[in-house]
Short mmCIF file of C-alpha atoms in Angstrom, two decimals:
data_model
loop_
_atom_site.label_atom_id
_atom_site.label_comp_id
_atom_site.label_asym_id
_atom_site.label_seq_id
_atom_site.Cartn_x
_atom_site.Cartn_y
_atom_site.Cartn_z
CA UNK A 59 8.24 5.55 -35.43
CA UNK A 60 9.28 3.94 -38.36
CA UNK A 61 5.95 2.40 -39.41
CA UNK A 62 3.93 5.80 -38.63
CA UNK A 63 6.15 8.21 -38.79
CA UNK A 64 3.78 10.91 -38.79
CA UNK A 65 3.03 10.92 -35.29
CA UNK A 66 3.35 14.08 -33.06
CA UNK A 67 5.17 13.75 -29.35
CA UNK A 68 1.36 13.89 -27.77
CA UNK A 69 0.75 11.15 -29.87
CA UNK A 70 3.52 9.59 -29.10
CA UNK A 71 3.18 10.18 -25.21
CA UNK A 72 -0.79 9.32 -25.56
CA UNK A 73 0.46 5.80 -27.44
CA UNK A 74 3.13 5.63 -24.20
CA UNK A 75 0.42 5.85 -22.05
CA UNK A 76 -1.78 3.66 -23.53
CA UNK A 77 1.36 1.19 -23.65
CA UNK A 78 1.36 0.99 -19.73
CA UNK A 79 -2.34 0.11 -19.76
CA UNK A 80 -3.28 3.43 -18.27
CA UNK A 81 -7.09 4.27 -18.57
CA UNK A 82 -8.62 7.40 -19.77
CA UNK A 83 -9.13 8.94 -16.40
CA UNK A 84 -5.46 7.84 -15.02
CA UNK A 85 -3.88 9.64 -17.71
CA UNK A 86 -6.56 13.08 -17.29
CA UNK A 87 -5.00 13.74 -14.23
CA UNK A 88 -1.67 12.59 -15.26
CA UNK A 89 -1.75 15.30 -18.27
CA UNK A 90 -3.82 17.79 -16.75
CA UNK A 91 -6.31 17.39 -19.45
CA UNK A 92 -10.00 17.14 -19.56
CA UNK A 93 -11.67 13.34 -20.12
CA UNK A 94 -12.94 14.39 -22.96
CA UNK A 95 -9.52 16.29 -24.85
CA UNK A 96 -8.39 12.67 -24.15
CA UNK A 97 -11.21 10.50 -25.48
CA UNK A 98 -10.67 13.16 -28.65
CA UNK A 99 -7.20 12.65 -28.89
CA UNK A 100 -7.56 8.78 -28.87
CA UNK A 101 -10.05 9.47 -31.83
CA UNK A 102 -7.65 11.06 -33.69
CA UNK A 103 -4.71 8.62 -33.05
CA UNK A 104 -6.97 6.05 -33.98
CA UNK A 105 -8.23 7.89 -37.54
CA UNK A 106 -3.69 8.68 -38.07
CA UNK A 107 -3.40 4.73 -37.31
CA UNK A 108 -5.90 4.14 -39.52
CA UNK A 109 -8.13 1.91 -37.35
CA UNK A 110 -11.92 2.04 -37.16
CA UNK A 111 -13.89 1.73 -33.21
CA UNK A 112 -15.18 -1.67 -34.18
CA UNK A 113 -12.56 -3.39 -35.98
CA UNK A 114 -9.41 -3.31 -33.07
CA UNK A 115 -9.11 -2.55 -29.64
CA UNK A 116 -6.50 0.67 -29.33
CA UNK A 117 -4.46 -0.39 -26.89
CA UNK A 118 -4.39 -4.18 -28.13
CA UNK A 119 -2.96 -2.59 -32.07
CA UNK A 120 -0.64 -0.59 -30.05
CA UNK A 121 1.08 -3.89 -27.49
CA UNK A 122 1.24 -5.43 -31.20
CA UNK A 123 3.45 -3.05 -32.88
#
C-alpha cells in the first residue's frame, strides 16, 4: 500500500489472489466473474503497476514487493 497507494480493494483482492498463486480460472469462480473481466482486470493492474506483458511476469513483481 505504501508503494502504490492508488490501488482499489479489487485490486487489492486481485493482487491477494494472485499472491496465493491462484490462476485465472481458480479465481473466476472464486469471484463470480467472467475469464475475461479477470484477464481485463489483470491488464489494468498491470498498466496502475506500471509493468509492460513482456518485461515481468505479474505474479513474480507482485511475490517481490
Amino acid at each position: 500500500l505504501a508503494t502504490y497507494p492508488d490501488l482499489t480493494p479489487n485490486e487489492l483482492k486481485l493482487c491477494a489472489f494472485l499472491r496465493l498463486n491462484m490462476s485465472t480460472k481458480d479465481i473466476s469462480e472464486l469471484t463470480g466473474q467472467q475469464l475475461a473481466s479477470i484477464d481485463h482486470a489483470r491488464y489494468r493492474l498491470r498498466k496502475k503497476l506500471n509493468i509492460s506483458n513482456s518485461e515481468i511476469n505479474l505474479v513474480a513483481f507482485l511475490s517481490q514487493i
